[in-house]
Short mmCIF file of C-alpha atoms in Angstrom, two decimals:
data_model
loop_
_atom_site.label_atom_id
_atom_site.label_comp_id
_atom_site.label_asym_id
_atom_site.label_seq_id
_atom_site.Cartn_x
_atom_site.Cartn_y
_atom_site.Cartn_z
CA MET A 1 4.12 -12.91 -13.07
CA ASN A 2 3.96 -12.63 -17.07
CA THR A 3 7.47 -11.68 -17.73
CA GLU A 4 6.69 -10.57 -21.34
CA GLU A 5 3.80 -8.27 -20.14
CA LEU A 6 5.77 -6.89 -17.51
CA PHE A 7 8.55 -5.97 -19.80
CA TYR A 8 6.27 -4.17 -22.45
CA THR A 9 4.32 -2.42 -19.20
CA MET A 10 7.69 -1.08 -18.04
CA ALA A 11 8.36 0.20 -21.75
CA LEU A 12 5.05 1.83 -21.79
CA THR A 13 5.83 4.11 -18.88
CA ARG A 14 8.81 5.35 -20.86
CA LEU A 15 6.60 6.02 -23.74
CA THR A 16 3.87 8.07 -22.54
CA PHE A 17 5.79 11.15 -21.41
CA PHE A 18 5.78 9.84 -17.72
CA ASN A 19 1.94 10.75 -17.82
CA TYR A 20 0.67 8.10 -15.50
CA GLN A 21 -2.90 8.74 -16.24
CA GLN A 22 -2.35 8.43 -19.84
CA ALA A 23 -0.54 5.18 -19.60
CA LEU A 24 -3.36 3.75 -17.23
CA GLU A 25 -6.02 4.69 -19.81
CA LEU A 26 -4.19 3.21 -22.63
CA TYR A 27 -3.50 0.12 -20.58
CA LYS A 28 -7.15 -0.32 -19.55
CA THR A 29 -8.45 0.51 -22.92
CA VAL A 30 -6.41 -1.97 -24.79
CA GLY A 31 -6.06 -4.70 -21.87
CA SER A 32 -2.55 -5.41 -22.20
CA ALA A 33 0.82 -3.44 -22.90
CA GLN A 34 2.05 -6.36 -25.03
CA LEU A 35 -1.00 -5.79 -26.91
CA LEU A 36 -0.37 -2.21 -27.42
CA TYR A 37 3.16 -3.03 -28.84
CA GLU A 38 1.71 -5.39 -31.29
CA HIS A 39 -0.88 -2.81 -32.68
CA ARG A 40 1.65 0.02 -32.20
CA ASN A 41 0.92 1.15 -35.80
CA GLU A 42 -2.78 1.30 -35.37
CA ILE A 43 -2.97 3.16 -31.96
CA GLY A 44 -5.14 6.05 -33.61
CA ASP A 45 -7.84 3.37 -34.74
CA ILE A 46 -7.80 1.62 -31.51
CA VAL A 47 -7.98 4.77 -28.97
CA GLU A 48 -9.63 7.50 -30.69
CA GLU A 49 -8.91 10.13 -27.84
CA ALA A 50 -5.04 9.42 -28.53
CA SER A 51 -3.20 12.66 -29.28
CA PRO A 52 -0.98 12.83 -32.61
CA ARG A 53 2.08 13.18 -30.48
CA LEU A 54 1.16 10.10 -28.29
CA THR A 55 0.11 8.09 -31.42
CA GLU A 56 3.47 8.92 -33.22
CA ALA A 57 5.51 8.20 -29.82
CA LEU A 58 3.96 4.85 -29.41
CA LYS A 59 5.13 3.62 -33.10
CA ASP A 60 8.69 3.53 -31.89
CA TRP A 61 9.40 1.30 -28.78
CA ASP A 62 13.13 0.81 -29.56
CA GLU A 63 14.63 3.22 -26.85
CA ALA A 64 12.11 2.19 -24.27
CA MET A 65 12.72 -1.22 -24.62
CA LYS A 66 16.43 -0.86 -24.30
CA ARG A 67 15.87 1.18 -21.21
CA THR A 68 13.76 -1.66 -20.05
CA ASP A 69 16.42 -4.15 -20.55
CA TYR A 70 18.79 -2.32 -18.54
CA GLU A 71 16.30 -1.85 -15.67
CA LEU A 72 15.40 -5.63 -15.89
CA LYS A 73 19.22 -6.56 -15.43
CA TYR A 74 19.24 -4.08 -12.44
CA MET A 75 16.46 -5.40 -10.68
CA GLN A 76 17.92 -9.10 -11.18
CA GLU A 77 21.32 -8.11 -9.43
CA HIS A 78 19.67 -5.93 -6.67
CA GLY A 79 16.72 -8.27 -5.74
CA ILE A 80 14.09 -5.85 -6.82
CA LYS A 81 10.70 -7.09 -7.75
CA ALA A 82 8.09 -5.54 -10.04
CA PHE A 83 4.29 -5.62 -10.07
CA THR A 84 1.89 -5.02 -12.72
CA LEU A 85 -1.94 -4.12 -12.29
CA THR A 86 -2.70 -7.96 -13.15
CA ASP A 87 -0.28 -9.20 -10.52
CA ASN A 88 -1.79 -10.78 -7.24
CA ASP A 89 0.95 -9.04 -5.23
CA TYR A 90 0.39 -5.64 -6.68
CA PRO A 91 -1.42 -3.48 -3.70
CA GLN A 92 -5.15 -4.15 -4.35
CA ARG A 93 -6.22 -1.18 -2.36
CA LEU A 94 -4.28 0.92 -4.86
CA LYS A 95 -5.48 -0.98 -7.81
CA GLU A 96 -9.00 0.36 -7.00
CA CYS A 97 -7.94 4.08 -7.33
CA PRO A 98 -8.39 5.82 -10.64
CA ASP A 99 -4.89 7.00 -11.18
CA ALA A 100 -3.01 3.78 -9.78
CA PRO A 101 0.53 3.36 -11.29
CA ILE A 102 0.51 0.27 -13.86
CA VAL A 103 3.85 -0.93 -12.55
CA LEU A 104 5.58 -0.63 -9.09
CA TYR A 105 9.02 -1.50 -8.29
CA TYR A 106 9.65 -3.10 -5.05
CA LEU A 107 12.57 -4.07 -2.43
CA GLY A 108 11.40 -5.73 0.53
CA ASN A 109 9.65 -8.77 2.08
CA SER A 110 6.31 -7.54 3.52
CA ASP A 111 2.92 -8.42 2.16
CA LEU A 112 1.60 -5.21 0.50
CA ASN A 113 -1.92 -6.62 0.77
CA GLN A 114 -2.17 -7.15 4.46
CA ALA A 115 -5.50 -6.98 6.29
CA LYS A 116 -4.67 -3.92 7.82
CA ILE A 117 -2.59 -1.11 6.59
CA ILE A 118 -2.31 2.73 7.55
CA SER A 119 -0.43 5.63 6.48
CA ILE A 120 0.90 8.31 8.71
CA ILE A 121 1.99 11.48 7.32
CA GLY A 122 2.87 14.85 8.22
CA THR A 123 5.19 17.85 8.24
CA ARG A 124 8.93 17.66 7.96
CA HIS A 125 9.33 20.16 10.68
CA MET A 126 7.99 17.95 13.33
CA THR A 127 7.89 19.33 17.11
CA THR A 128 8.33 17.20 20.08
CA TYR A 129 4.57 17.13 20.52
CA GLY A 130 4.32 15.23 17.11
CA GLN A 131 7.27 12.86 18.23
CA ASP A 132 5.22 12.02 21.33
CA LEU A 133 1.91 11.47 19.59
CA ILE A 134 3.66 9.02 17.06
CA ARG A 135 5.42 7.18 19.79
CA SER A 136 2.45 6.73 22.08
CA PHE A 137 0.14 5.87 19.08
CA ILE A 138 2.19 3.05 17.50
CA ARG A 139 2.99 1.68 20.76
CA ASP A 140 -0.75 1.32 21.76
CA LEU A 141 -1.86 0.33 18.38
CA LYS A 142 0.54 -2.45 18.39
CA ALA A 143 -0.64 -3.75 21.73
CA GLN A 144 -4.28 -3.85 20.24
CA CYS A 145 -3.60 -4.70 16.60
CA PRO A 146 -0.21 -6.50 16.45
CA GLN A 147 -0.69 -6.91 12.54
CA VAL A 148 -0.69 -3.62 10.89
CA LEU A 149 1.46 -2.29 8.17
CA VAL A 150 2.54 1.15 8.48
CA VAL A 151 3.18 3.33 5.18
CA SER A 152 4.96 6.56 4.96
CA GLY A 153 7.08 8.57 2.44
CA LEU A 154 10.61 8.30 4.29
CA ALA A 155 10.97 12.29 4.53
CA TYR A 156 12.26 14.22 7.33
CA GLY A 157 9.88 14.70 10.30
CA VAL A 158 6.67 12.72 10.57
CA ASP A 159 7.77 10.12 7.92
CA ILE A 160 11.10 8.89 9.25
CA ASN A 161 9.51 8.81 12.89
CA ALA A 162 6.56 6.72 11.70
CA HIS A 163 8.97 4.33 10.09
CA ARG A 164 11.41 4.23 13.12
CA GLU A 165 8.69 3.96 15.85
CA SER A 166 7.05 1.13 13.74
CA LEU A 167 10.50 -0.83 13.50
CA LYS A 168 11.08 -0.29 17.37
CA ASN A 169 7.62 -1.83 18.02
CA GLY A 170 7.68 -4.67 15.84
CA TYR A 171 5.57 -3.54 12.85
CA ASP A 172 6.52 -3.84 9.22
CA THR A 173 6.72 -0.49 7.48
CA VAL A 174 7.04 0.36 3.84
CA GLY A 175 8.48 3.68 2.29
CA VAL A 176 7.14 5.00 -0.70
CA LEU A 177 9.89 6.99 -2.76
CA ALA A 178 9.84 9.84 -5.13
CA HIS A 179 12.71 8.44 -6.99
CA GLY A 180 14.12 5.19 -8.24
CA LEU A 181 15.58 2.29 -5.94
CA ASP A 182 19.14 3.04 -6.85
CA GLN A 183 19.46 5.84 -4.48
CA ILE A 184 17.94 6.77 -0.79
CA TYR A 185 16.62 10.46 -0.43
CA PRO A 186 17.42 11.79 2.13
CA TYR A 187 20.86 10.19 2.24
CA HIS A 188 20.79 10.39 5.95
CA HIS A 189 17.74 8.01 6.25
CA ARG A 190 19.97 5.01 4.40
CA GLY A 191 20.31 3.36 7.71
CA THR A 192 16.46 3.29 8.53
CA ALA A 193 15.83 2.19 4.90
CA ALA A 194 18.05 -0.72 5.08
CA GLU A 195 16.42 -1.76 8.20
CA MET A 196 12.96 -1.44 6.51
CA VAL A 197 14.11 -3.59 3.48
CA LYS A 198 14.41 -6.59 5.83
CA HIS A 199 11.17 -5.69 8.10
CA GLY A 200 8.87 -4.03 5.30
CA GLY A 201 10.14 -2.61 2.11
CA LEU A 202 10.79 0.39 -0.32
CA LEU A 203 8.23 1.12 -3.11
CA THR A 204 8.30 3.34 -5.94
CA GLU A 205 6.81 3.68 -9.69
CA PHE A 206 10.23 5.10 -10.83
CA MET A 207 12.86 3.41 -12.61
CA THR A 208 16.33 3.81 -11.28
CA GLN A 209 18.14 6.95 -12.51
CA THR A 210 14.86 8.98 -11.73
CA ASN A 211 15.69 12.02 -9.10
CA ALA A 212 13.71 13.18 -6.50
CA ASP A 213 12.39 15.86 -8.23
CA LYS A 214 9.42 18.08 -6.80
CA PRO A 215 6.62 16.83 -9.02
CA ASN A 216 7.50 13.27 -8.15
CA PHE A 217 6.51 13.81 -4.39
CA VAL A 218 2.94 14.69 -5.35
CA ARG A 219 2.82 11.61 -7.40
CA ARG A 220 4.40 9.57 -4.47
CA ASN A 221 1.80 11.03 -2.32
CA ARG A 222 -1.25 9.11 -4.06
CA ILE A 223 0.53 6.04 -3.60
CA VAL A 224 1.02 6.59 0.10
CA ALA A 225 -2.86 7.19 0.33
CA GLY A 226 -4.19 4.57 -2.05
CA MET A 227 -2.35 1.80 -0.37
CA ALA A 228 -3.87 2.27 2.96
CA ASP A 229 -7.27 1.61 4.75
CA ALA A 230 -6.90 5.01 6.65
CA THR A 231 -4.48 8.00 6.37
CA ILE A 232 -3.39 9.62 9.59
CA LEU A 233 -2.12 13.34 9.81
CA VAL A 234 -0.02 14.08 12.80
CA GLU A 235 1.26 17.44 12.33
CA SER A 236 0.84 20.09 9.34
CA ALA A 237 1.20 23.74 8.63
CA GLU A 238 -1.45 25.60 7.11
CA LYS A 239 -0.29 24.39 3.82
CA GLY A 240 1.93 21.41 3.03
CA GLY A 241 2.28 17.89 1.41
CA GLY A 242 0.46 15.99 4.16
CA LEU A 243 -2.74 17.95 3.51
CA ILE A 244 -2.40 17.17 -0.12
CA THR A 245 -2.25 13.47 0.74
CA CYS A 246 -5.17 13.59 3.01
CA GLU A 247 -7.27 15.20 0.11
CA ILE A 248 -6.14 12.29 -2.30
CA ALA A 249 -7.07 9.84 0.30
CA GLN A 250 -10.57 11.59 0.61
CA SER A 251 -11.25 11.28 -3.06
CA TYR A 252 -10.39 7.71 -3.04
CA ASP A 253 -13.17 7.41 -0.20
CA ARG A 254 -10.47 6.34 2.54
CA ASN A 255 -10.83 7.15 6.24
CA VAL A 256 -8.70 10.23 7.18
CA PHE A 257 -7.87 11.03 10.64
CA ALA A 258 -5.84 13.97 12.31
CA PHE A 259 -4.41 14.86 15.80
CA PRO A 260 -5.49 18.30 16.95
CA GLY A 261 -2.97 20.57 18.20
CA ASN A 262 -2.92 24.08 20.19
CA VAL A 263 -4.83 26.79 18.73
CA GLY A 264 -2.18 28.95 16.76
CA ALA A 265 0.38 26.57 16.73
CA GLU A 266 1.90 26.54 13.56
CA PHE A 267 2.40 22.83 12.81
CA SER A 268 -1.21 22.16 14.22
CA LYS A 269 -2.98 24.73 11.77
CA GLY A 270 -3.21 22.18 8.95
CA CYS A 271 -4.67 19.42 11.23
CA ASN A 272 -7.03 21.89 13.04
CA ASN A 273 -8.35 23.45 9.96
CA LEU A 274 -8.71 19.87 8.35
CA ILE A 275 -10.84 18.81 11.24
CA ARG A 276 -13.04 22.06 11.34
CA ASP A 277 -13.83 21.66 7.69
CA ASN A 278 -14.79 17.84 8.24
CA GLY A 279 -11.84 16.70 6.02
CA ALA A 280 -10.53 14.32 8.83
CA ALA A 281 -11.74 12.64 11.94
CA LEU A 282 -10.41 13.98 15.10
CA ILE A 283 -8.25 11.21 17.13
CA THR A 284 -6.35 11.67 20.23
CA ASN A 285 -4.77 8.24 20.54
CA ALA A 286 -4.85 4.75 19.35
CA ASP A 287 -8.27 3.86 21.08
CA ASP A 288 -9.92 6.52 19.11
CA PHE A 289 -8.47 5.24 16.04
CA VAL A 290 -9.15 1.48 16.57
CA LYS A 291 -12.88 2.30 17.75
CA ALA A 292 -13.43 4.56 14.26
CA MET A 293 -12.08 1.85 12.17
CA GLY A 294 -14.14 -1.06 13.82
CA TRP A 295 -11.17 -2.96 14.82
CA GLU A 296 -12.25 -3.47 18.30
CA ASP A 297 -12.80 -7.38 17.75
CA GLU A 298 -9.15 -7.92 17.14
CA ALA A 299 -8.19 -5.77 19.97
CA ILE A 300 -10.42 -7.76 22.38
CA ARG A 301 -8.83 -10.90 20.96
CA GLN A 302 -5.45 -9.66 21.73
CA ARG A 303 -5.94 -8.52 25.00
CA ALA A 304 -7.52 -12.03 25.93
CA ASN A 305 -4.51 -13.77 24.54
CA HIS A 306 -2.31 -11.22 26.49
CA VAL A 307 -3.75 -12.68 29.57
CA GLY A 308 -3.57 -16.22 28.54
CA ILE A 309 -6.89 -17.09 27.33
CA GLU A 310 -6.27 -20.07 24.92
CA ARG A 311 -8.28 -21.04 21.86
CA SER A 312 -9.56 -24.40 23.85
CA LEU A 313 -11.50 -21.99 25.93
CA PHE A 314 -13.64 -20.86 23.11
CA PRO A 315 -16.81 -22.79 22.59
CA GLU A 316 -16.42 -26.12 20.86
CA LEU A 317 -16.47 -25.97 17.12
CA THR A 318 -19.61 -27.22 15.09
CA PRO A 319 -18.85 -30.08 12.54
CA GLU A 320 -19.13 -27.43 9.74
CA GLU A 321 -16.60 -25.16 11.28
CA GLU A 322 -14.35 -28.08 11.94
CA GLN A 323 -14.40 -28.77 8.46
CA ILE A 324 -13.41 -25.06 7.51
CA VAL A 325 -10.48 -25.25 10.22
CA ASN A 326 -9.14 -28.47 8.66
CA LEU A 327 -9.04 -27.09 5.28
CA LEU A 328 -7.24 -24.17 6.35
CA GLN A 329 -4.69 -26.34 8.26
CA GLN A 330 -4.01 -28.19 5.03
CA THR A 331 -3.79 -25.12 2.87
CA ASN A 332 -3.86 -21.72 4.59
CA ASP A 333 -5.22 -18.53 3.32
CA LEU A 334 -7.89 -19.76 0.89
CA GLN A 335 -10.53 -17.71 -1.19
CA LEU A 336 -14.12 -17.66 -0.34
CA ASN A 337 -15.01 -19.22 -3.48
CA ILE A 338 -12.49 -22.01 -2.97
CA LEU A 339 -13.74 -22.78 0.51
CA SER A 340 -17.32 -22.95 -0.82
CA VAL A 341 -16.12 -25.50 -3.50
CA LYS A 342 -14.03 -27.62 -0.94
CA THR A 343 -16.86 -27.56 1.86
CA GLY A 344 -19.83 -27.92 -0.62
CA GLN A 345 -21.46 -25.00 1.67
CA PRO A 346 -23.12 -22.27 -0.16
CA ILE A 347 -21.70 -18.82 -0.08
CA GLY A 348 -24.22 -17.31 2.11
CA LYS A 349 -24.08 -20.13 4.78
CA LEU A 350 -20.21 -20.28 4.66
CA THR A 351 -19.84 -16.46 5.04
CA ALA A 352 -21.72 -16.81 8.35
CA LEU A 353 -19.77 -19.81 9.44
CA LEU A 354 -16.50 -17.67 8.69
CA PHE A 355 -17.86 -14.93 10.78
CA GLN A 356 -18.24 -17.28 13.65
CA LEU A 357 -14.87 -18.68 13.56
CA GLU A 358 -13.58 -15.01 13.36
CA MET A 359 -15.40 -14.22 16.61
CA LYS A 360 -13.89 -17.15 18.17
CA GLY A 361 -10.30 -15.99 17.33
CA VAL A 362 -9.90 -19.14 14.99
CA LEU A 363 -9.32 -17.27 11.88
CA LYS A 364 -9.26 -13.74 10.39
CA PRO A 365 -10.22 -12.31 6.94
CA LEU A 366 -7.37 -11.00 4.53
CA ALA A 367 -7.46 -8.38 1.78
CA GLY A 368 -8.66 -10.00 -1.26
CA GLY A 369 -11.15 -12.23 0.33
CA SER A 370 -8.89 -14.79 1.58
CA TYR A 371 -9.13 -16.21 5.26
CA HIS A 372 -5.99 -16.96 7.41
CA LEU A 373 -6.05 -19.60 10.04
CA LEU A 374 -4.58 -18.09 13.45
CA ALA A 375 -1.81 -20.28 15.25
#
């Protein structure tokens, strides 16, 4: 991480009137927050569409830099990490979104770029039906796909149940917060949040001393949607935050799923309407979801491992496949282009070899184009 770039990026978020879209456009236009600082008196010449108010605000960084100094000290004291758009640890799926935060604060130990990430969302007024859906879905998904990161918003109802069931089943889970990492809201969820820091994490775009104000929850929702391969709506009234998150996920071209409920049931109306209007695919269980996502190959491998089939029972590896395995044994999680250089194989042929190894249960692809050798 470039510490100077992080410093100026954090300060930039304080200078754009907390307008994340504006901050992102500035960042992308100039290419660096540090360059914005260095050319702070010529912003109008560099960014023609910058408003007079913004141009004037970007001339004086003193207060923003003092606030950033304080934040960095707090982060160091409490083990908080920060990621900018240029960091490898920044959620790469989120980076693809047109309104991605330019900086994220993270307290946790889970990889935010795992191969499979889902968001589970819904009403704060969850019913017993919703509880049962979450319990069975996560339990059955774990049996088929043991490496899935579950993301939600730590709110009452569906969110906290998704986090707790994930922890109970051995999944890492990340809570996206609508406030800074110096507090937990709701306060009653602090015990679960502490457990999540050990098995997942807490993520936010907000500095400390930021309260959980209503607009922040809508901003939070875009991170919940943008981080994941798929968003799953469990229960929702006819209007609600979960539906907003699903709409955002759709705008990002992400998969959206919903569980149906009884006709007329208050907290199934949102799901039923979304399915009716083709805003979400209908699922009733983990099997539906795994098939819809095309994750059956891993599920088959996991069932094979469960009944005791070892890798040695797969067909013997070819010399080219053995070469790849040997490289990954020395240094795991290599990028495709690095594997190509080290093996001397052209990308086209290498891709075919990697696919064969994946089908044999020897390795799996990771987000970002890396390949991981399975134990």
